[in-house]
Short mmCIF file of C-alpha atoms and ligand atoms in Angstrom, two decimals:
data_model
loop_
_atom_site.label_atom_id
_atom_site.label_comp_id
_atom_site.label_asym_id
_atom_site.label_seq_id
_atom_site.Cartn_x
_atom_site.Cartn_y
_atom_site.Cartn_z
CA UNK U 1 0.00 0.00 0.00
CA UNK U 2 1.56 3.62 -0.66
CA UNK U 3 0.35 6.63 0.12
CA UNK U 4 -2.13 7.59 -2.76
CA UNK U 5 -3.77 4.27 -1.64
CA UNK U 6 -3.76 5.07 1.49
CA UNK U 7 -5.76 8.54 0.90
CA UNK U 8 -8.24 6.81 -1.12
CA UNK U 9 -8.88 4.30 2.18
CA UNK U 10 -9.28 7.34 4.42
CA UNK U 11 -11.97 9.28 2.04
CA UNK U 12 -13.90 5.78 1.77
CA UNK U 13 -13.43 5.04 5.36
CA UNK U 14 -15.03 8.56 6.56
CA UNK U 15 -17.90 8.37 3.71
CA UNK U 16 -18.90 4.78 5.17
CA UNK U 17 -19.55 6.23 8.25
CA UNK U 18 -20.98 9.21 7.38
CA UNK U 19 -23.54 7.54 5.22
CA UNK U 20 -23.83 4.63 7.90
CA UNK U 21 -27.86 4.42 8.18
CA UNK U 22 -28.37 3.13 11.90
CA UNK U 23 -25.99 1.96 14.37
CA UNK U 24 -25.72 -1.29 13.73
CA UNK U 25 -24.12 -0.69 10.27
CA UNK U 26 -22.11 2.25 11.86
CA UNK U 27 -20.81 -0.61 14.41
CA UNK U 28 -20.02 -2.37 11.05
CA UNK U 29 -17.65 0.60 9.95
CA UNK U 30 -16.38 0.04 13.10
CA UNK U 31 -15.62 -3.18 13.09
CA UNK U 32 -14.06 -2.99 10.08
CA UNK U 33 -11.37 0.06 10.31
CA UNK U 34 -10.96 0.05 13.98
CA UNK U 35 -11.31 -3.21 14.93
CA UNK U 36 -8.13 -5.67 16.57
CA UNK U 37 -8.88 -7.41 13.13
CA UNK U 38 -9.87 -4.34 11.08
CA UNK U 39 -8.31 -1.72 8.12
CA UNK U 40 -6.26 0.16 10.39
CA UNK U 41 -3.44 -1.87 12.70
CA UNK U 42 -3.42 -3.72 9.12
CA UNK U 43 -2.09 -0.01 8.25
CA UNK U 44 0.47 0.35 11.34
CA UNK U 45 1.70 -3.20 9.93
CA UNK U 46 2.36 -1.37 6.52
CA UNK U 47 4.10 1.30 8.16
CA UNK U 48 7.43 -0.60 7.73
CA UNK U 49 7.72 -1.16 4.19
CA UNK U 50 6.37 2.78 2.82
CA UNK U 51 9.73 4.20 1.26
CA UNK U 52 11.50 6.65 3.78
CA UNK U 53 10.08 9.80 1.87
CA UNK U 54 6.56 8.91 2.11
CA UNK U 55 6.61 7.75 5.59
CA UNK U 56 6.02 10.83 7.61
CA UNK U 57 2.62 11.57 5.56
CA UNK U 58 1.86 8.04 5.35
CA UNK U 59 1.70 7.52 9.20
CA UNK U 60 0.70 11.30 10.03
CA UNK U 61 -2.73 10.19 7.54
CA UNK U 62 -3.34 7.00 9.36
CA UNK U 63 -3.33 8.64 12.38
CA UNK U 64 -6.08 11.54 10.86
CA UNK U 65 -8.02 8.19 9.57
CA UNK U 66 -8.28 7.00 13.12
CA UNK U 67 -9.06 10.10 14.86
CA UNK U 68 -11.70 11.32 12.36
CA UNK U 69 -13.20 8.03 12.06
CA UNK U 70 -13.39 7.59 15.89
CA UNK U 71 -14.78 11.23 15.93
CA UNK U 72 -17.63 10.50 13.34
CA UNK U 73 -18.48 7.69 14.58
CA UNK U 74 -18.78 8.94 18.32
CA UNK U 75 -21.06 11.61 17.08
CA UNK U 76 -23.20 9.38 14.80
CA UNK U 77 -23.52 7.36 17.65
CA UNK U 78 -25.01 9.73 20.38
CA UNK U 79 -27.25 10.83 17.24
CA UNK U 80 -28.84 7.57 17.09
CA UNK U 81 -29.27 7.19 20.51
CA UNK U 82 -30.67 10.74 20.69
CA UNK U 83 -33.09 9.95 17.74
CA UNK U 84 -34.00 6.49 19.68
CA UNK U 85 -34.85 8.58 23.12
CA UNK U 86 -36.75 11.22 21.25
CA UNK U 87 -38.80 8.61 18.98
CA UNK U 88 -39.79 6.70 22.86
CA UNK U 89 -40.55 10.04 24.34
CA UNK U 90 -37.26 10.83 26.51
CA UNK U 91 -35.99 14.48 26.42
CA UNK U 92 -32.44 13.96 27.01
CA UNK U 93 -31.82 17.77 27.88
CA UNK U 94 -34.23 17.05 30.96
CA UNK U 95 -32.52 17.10 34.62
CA UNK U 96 -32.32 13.63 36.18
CA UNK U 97 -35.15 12.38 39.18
CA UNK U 98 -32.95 12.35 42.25
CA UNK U 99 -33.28 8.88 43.90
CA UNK U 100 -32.26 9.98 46.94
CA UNK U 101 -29.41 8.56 48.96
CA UNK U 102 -30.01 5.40 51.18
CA UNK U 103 -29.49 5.89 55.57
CA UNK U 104 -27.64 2.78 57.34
CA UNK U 105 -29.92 0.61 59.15
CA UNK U 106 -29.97 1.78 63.04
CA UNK U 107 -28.71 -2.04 63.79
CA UNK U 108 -25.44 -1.34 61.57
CA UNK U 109 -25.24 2.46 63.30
CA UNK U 110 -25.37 1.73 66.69
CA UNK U 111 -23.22 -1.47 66.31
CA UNK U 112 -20.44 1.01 64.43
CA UNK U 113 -20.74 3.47 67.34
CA UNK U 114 -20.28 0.21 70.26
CA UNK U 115 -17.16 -0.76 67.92
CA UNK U 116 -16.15 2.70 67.89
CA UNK U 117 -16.04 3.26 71.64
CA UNK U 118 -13.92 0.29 72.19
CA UNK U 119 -11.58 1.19 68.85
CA UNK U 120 -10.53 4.33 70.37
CA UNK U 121 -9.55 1.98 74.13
CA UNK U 122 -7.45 -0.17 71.42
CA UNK U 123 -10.21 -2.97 71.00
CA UNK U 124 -9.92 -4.70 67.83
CA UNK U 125 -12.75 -6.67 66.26
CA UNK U 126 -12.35 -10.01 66.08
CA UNK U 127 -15.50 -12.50 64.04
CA UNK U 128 -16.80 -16.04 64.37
CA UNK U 129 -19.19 -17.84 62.61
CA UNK U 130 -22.62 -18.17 63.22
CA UNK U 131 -22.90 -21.93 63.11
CA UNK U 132 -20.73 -23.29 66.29
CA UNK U 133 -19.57 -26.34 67.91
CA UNK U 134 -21.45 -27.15 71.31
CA UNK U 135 -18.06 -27.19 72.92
CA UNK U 136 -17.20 -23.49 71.90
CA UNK U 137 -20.83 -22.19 72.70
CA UNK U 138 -21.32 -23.97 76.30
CA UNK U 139 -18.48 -26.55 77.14
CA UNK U 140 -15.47 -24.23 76.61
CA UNK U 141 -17.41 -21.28 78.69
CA UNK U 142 -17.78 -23.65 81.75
CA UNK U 143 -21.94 -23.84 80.64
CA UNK U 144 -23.02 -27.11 83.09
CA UNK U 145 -24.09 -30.03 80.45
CA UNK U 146 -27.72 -29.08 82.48
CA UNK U 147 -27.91 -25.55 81.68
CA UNK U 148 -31.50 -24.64 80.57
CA UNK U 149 -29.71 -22.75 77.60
CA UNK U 150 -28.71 -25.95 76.40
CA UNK U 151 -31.95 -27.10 76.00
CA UNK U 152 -33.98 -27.90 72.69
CA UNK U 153 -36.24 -25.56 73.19
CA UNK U 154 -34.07 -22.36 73.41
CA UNK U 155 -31.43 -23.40 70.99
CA UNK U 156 -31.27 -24.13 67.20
CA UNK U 157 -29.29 -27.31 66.88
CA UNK U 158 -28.65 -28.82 63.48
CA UNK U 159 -28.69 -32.28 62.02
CA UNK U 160 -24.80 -32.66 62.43
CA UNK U 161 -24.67 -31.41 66.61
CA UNK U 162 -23.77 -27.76 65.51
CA UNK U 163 -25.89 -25.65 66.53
CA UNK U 164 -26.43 -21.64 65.96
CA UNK U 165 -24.77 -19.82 68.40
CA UNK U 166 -26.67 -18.35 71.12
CA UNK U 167 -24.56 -15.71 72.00
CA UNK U 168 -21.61 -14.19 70.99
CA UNK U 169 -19.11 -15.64 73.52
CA UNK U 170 -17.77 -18.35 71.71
CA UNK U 171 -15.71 -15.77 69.51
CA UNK U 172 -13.84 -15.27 72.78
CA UNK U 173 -12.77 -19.19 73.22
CA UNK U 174 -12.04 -18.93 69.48
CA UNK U 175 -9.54 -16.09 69.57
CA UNK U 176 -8.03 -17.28 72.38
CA UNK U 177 -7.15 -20.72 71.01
CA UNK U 178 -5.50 -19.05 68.05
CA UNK U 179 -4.18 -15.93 69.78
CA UNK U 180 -1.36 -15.42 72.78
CA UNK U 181 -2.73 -13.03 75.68
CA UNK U 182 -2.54 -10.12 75.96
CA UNK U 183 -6.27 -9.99 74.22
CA UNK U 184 -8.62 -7.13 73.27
CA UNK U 185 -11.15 -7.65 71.06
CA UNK U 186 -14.73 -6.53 70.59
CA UNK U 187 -17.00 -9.05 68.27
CA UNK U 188 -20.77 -7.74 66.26
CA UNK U 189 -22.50 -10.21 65.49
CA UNK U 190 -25.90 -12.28 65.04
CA UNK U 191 -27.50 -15.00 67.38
CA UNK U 192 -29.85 -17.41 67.34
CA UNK U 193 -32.25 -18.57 70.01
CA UNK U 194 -35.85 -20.44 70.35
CA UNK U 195 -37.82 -17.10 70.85
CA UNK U 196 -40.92 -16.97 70.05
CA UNK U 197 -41.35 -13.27 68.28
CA UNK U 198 -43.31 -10.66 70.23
CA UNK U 199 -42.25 -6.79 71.24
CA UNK U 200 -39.11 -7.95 72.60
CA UNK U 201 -38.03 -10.94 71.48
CA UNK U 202 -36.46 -12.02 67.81
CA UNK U 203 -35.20 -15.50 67.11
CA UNK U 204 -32.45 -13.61 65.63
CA UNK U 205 -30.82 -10.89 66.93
CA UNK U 206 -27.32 -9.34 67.45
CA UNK U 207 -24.83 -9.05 70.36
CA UNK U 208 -21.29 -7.15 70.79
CA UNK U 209 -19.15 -9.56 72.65
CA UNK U 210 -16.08 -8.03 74.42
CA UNK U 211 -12.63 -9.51 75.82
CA UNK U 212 -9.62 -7.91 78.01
CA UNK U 213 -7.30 -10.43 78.88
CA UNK U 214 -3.76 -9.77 80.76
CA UNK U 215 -1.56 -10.10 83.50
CA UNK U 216 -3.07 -7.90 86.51
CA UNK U 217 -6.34 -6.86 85.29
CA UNK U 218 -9.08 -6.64 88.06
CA UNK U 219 -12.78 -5.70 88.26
CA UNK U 220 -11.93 -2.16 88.71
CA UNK U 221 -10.32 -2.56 85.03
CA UNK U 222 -14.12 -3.97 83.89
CA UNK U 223 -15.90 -1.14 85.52
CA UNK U 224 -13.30 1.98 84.23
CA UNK U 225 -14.09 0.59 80.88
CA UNK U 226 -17.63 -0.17 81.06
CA UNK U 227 -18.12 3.42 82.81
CA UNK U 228 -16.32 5.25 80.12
CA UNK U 229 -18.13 3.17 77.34
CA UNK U 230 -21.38 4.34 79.08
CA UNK U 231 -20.38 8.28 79.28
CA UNK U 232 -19.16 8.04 75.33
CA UNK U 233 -22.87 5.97 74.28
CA UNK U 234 -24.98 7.97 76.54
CA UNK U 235 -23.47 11.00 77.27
CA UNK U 236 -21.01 12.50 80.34
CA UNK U 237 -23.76 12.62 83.00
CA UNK U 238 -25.12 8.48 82.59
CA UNK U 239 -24.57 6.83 85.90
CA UNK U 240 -23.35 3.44 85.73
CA UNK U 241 -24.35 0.50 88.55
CA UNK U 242 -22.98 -2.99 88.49
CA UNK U 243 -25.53 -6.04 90.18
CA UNK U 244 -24.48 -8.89 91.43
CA UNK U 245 -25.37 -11.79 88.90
CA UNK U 246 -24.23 -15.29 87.79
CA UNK U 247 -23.06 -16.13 84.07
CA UNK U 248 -21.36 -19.64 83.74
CA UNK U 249 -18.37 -17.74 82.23
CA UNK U 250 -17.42 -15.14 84.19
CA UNK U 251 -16.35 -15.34 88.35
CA UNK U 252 -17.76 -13.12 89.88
CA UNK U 253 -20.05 -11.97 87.88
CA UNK U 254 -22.35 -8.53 87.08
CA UNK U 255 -24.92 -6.88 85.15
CA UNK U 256 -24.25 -3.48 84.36
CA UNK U 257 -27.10 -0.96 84.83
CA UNK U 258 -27.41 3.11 82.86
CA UNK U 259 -29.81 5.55 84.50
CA UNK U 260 -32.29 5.71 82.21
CA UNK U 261 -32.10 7.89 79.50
CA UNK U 262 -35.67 9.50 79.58
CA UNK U 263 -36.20 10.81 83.04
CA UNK U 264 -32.11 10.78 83.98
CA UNK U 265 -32.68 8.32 86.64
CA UNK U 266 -35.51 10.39 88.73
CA UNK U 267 -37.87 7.32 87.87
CA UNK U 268 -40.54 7.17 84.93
CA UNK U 269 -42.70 4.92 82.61
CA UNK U 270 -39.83 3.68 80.73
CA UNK U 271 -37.42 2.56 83.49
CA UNK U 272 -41.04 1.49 85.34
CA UNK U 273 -40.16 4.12 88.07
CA UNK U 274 -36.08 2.27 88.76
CA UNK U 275 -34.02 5.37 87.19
CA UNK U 276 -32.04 2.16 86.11
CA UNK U 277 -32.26 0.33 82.47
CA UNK U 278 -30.24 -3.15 82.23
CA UNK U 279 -27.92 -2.80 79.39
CA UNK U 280 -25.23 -5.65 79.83
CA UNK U 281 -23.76 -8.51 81.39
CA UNK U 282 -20.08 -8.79 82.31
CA UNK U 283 -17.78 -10.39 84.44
CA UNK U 284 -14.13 -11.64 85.29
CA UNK U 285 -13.32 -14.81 83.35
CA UNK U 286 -14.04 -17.82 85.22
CA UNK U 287 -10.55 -20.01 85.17
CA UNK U 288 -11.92 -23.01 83.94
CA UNK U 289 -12.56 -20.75 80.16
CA UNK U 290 -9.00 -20.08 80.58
CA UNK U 291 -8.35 -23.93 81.28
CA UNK U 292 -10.09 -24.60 78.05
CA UNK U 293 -8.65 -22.57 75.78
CA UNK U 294 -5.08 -23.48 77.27
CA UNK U 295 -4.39 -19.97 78.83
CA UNK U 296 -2.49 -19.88 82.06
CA UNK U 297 -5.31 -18.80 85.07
CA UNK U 298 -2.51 -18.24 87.56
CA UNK U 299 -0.83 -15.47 85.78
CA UNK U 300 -3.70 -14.58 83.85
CA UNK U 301 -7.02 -12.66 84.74
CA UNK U 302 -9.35 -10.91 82.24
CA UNK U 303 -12.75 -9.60 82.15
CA UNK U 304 -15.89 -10.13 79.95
CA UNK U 305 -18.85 -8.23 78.70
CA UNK U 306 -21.69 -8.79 76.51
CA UNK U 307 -24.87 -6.80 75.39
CA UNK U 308 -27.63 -6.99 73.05
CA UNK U 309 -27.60 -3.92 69.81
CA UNK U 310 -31.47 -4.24 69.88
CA UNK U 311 -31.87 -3.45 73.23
CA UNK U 312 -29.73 -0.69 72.79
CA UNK U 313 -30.84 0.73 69.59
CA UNK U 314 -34.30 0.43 70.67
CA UNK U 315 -33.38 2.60 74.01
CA UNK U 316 -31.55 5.11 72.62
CA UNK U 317 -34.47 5.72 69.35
CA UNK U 318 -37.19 5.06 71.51
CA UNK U 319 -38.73 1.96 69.50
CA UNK U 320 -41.22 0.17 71.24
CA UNK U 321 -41.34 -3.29 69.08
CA UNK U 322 -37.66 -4.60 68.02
CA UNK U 323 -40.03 -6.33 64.84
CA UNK U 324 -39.69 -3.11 63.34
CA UNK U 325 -36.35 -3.52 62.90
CA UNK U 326 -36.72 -6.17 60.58
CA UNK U 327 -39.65 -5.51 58.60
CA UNK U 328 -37.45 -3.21 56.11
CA UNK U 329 -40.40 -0.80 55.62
CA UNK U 330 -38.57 2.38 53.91
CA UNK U 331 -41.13 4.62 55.53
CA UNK U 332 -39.32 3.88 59.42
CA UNK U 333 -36.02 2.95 57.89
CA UNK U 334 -35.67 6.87 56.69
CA UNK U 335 -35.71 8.41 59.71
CA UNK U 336 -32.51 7.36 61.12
N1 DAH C 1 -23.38 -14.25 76.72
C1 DAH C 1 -24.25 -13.49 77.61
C2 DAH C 1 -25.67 -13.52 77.08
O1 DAH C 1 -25.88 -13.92 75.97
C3 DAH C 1 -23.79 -12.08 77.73
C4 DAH C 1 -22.51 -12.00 78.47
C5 DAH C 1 -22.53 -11.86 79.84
C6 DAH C 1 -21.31 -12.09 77.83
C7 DAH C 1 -21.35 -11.81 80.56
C8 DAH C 1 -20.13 -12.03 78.52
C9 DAH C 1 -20.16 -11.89 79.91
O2 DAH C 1 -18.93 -12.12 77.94
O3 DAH C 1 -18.99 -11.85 80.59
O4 DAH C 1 -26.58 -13.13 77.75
#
């Protein structure tokens, strides 16, 4: 090919697509200049064997072939796509419906504020799965093989002897088989239990487990923590009161108590006249968890905590029935 032919190609190539008479035979012209098979790296090929004089032009008109090309064909293109909107109705020059932007779910804000708190004490989050082994959900958290949680009725088990995990504390026996102490984690996630569904109750819900582990730490450790975490979730002037309680896993044990939110502890409707809402359970690791998990309980002494992100979400939005949290109706999903 030499440069006359060459020309010739170009005013041929830019008439086909001028003339092109929809887009399918404009995708044609396409095809066949600027294709990885078409006219022009056939061209580039060529390059090598155009005599040195009529290189320069040669290559300087390949390069106008592709560029015009590309341009005629770009604008034939929005043409037909402009002709196809008009003919269906569509005036292109109109401004665009806002959708409007999606809001988190409250579940997914609150738990990101709880992981937050414990972030900034150097918590990291650690995950487990929701199917679990009966030893990591009861045997390795000292559970007595005739708990009531045990039981049929309150928990799923499957086919196999797994069951789905009624809390979130076997993600503590987990991380501690695989990790050396010190330990800090905080864990989100669901759980599973034999509810039946009313105002307060979901067969599935969520939990935000929570695990210090060290030489040295005490119960004064649990409640600095648990005090600050309440001051950053509720504000600086939440009082905090730890109860007495039992939980297999932890020795001794407490649950952790916010004046309520509403009336600031002076006693209303919502805290039915206490000043005090239950928010969590916590407690210093019972040495038999630590026996499980093959950590050292005489130089080693950690504390515990878990709480339920319904509860919580539903306290701090006032919402009366936790179904509404999973009927995904846009209408009460907006306002958060
Ligand atoms: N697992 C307990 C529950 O589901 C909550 C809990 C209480 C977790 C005390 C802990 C703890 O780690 O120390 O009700």
């Amino acid at each position: 090919m030499n440069l006359q032919d060459l020309i010739a190609l170009k005013e041929k190539a830019l008439n086909e697509a001028q003339t092109a008479a929809d887009a399918a035979a404009l995708e044609a012209v396409r095809i066949a200049y600027l294709g990885r098979k078409g006219k022009l790296p056939e061209i580039m090929q060529e390059l090598r064997n155009v005599s040195p004089e009529e290189r320069p032009m040669f290559g300087k008109t390949a390069n106008e072939l592709k560029n015009e090309l590309t341009d005629i064909i770009k604008a034939k293109q929005s043409s037909f796509s402009d002709g196809r909107a008009a003919a269906a109705g569509f005036d292109l020059t109109q401004p665009g419906q806002w959708q409007g932007l999606g809001t988190r779910h409250p579940i997914t804000q609150i738990t990101d504020r709880i992981t937050q708190i414990f972030q900034t004490l150097g918590f990291t989050v650690a995950d487990g799965p929701d199917v679990e082994t009966v030893w990591n959900n009861f045997d390795a958290l000292n559970t007595p093989a005739d708990h009531p949680s045990r039981d049929e009725q309150d928990t799923f088990y499957l086919k196999n002897g797994d069951l789905m995990r009624c809390h979130t504390s076997p993600v503590q026996v987990r991380y501690m088989m695989a990790h050396k102490p010190p330990v800090r984690i905080i864990s989100p996630g669901r759980c599973y239990r034999r509810d039946t569904p009313d105002a307060t109750h979901s067969a599935n819900f969520h939990q935000v487990e929570g695990l210090f582990v060290d030489e040295h730490v005490s119960l004064a450790d649990l409640k600095g923590t648990l005090s600050y975490f309440a001051r950053e979730l509720m504000g600086p002037n939440v009082k905090v009161r730890f109860r007495p309680h039992f939980f297999p896993f932890t020795e001794p044990s407490v649950e952790v108590d916010f004046t309520c939110h509403v009336c600031q502890g002076k006693g209303c409707r919502v805290c039915k006249n206490s000043g005090w809402i239950e928010i969590l359970g916590a407690g210093m690791v019972d040495p038999n968890v630590f026996s499980a998990v093959g950590y050292d309980s005489s130089t080693l002494s950690g504390f515990a905590f878990g709480m339920g992100i319904e509860r919580i979400t539903m306290i701090l939005y006032g919402i009366h029935d936790i179904r509404n949290l999973y009927e995904n109706d846009v209408r009460f999903l907006s306002q958060f």
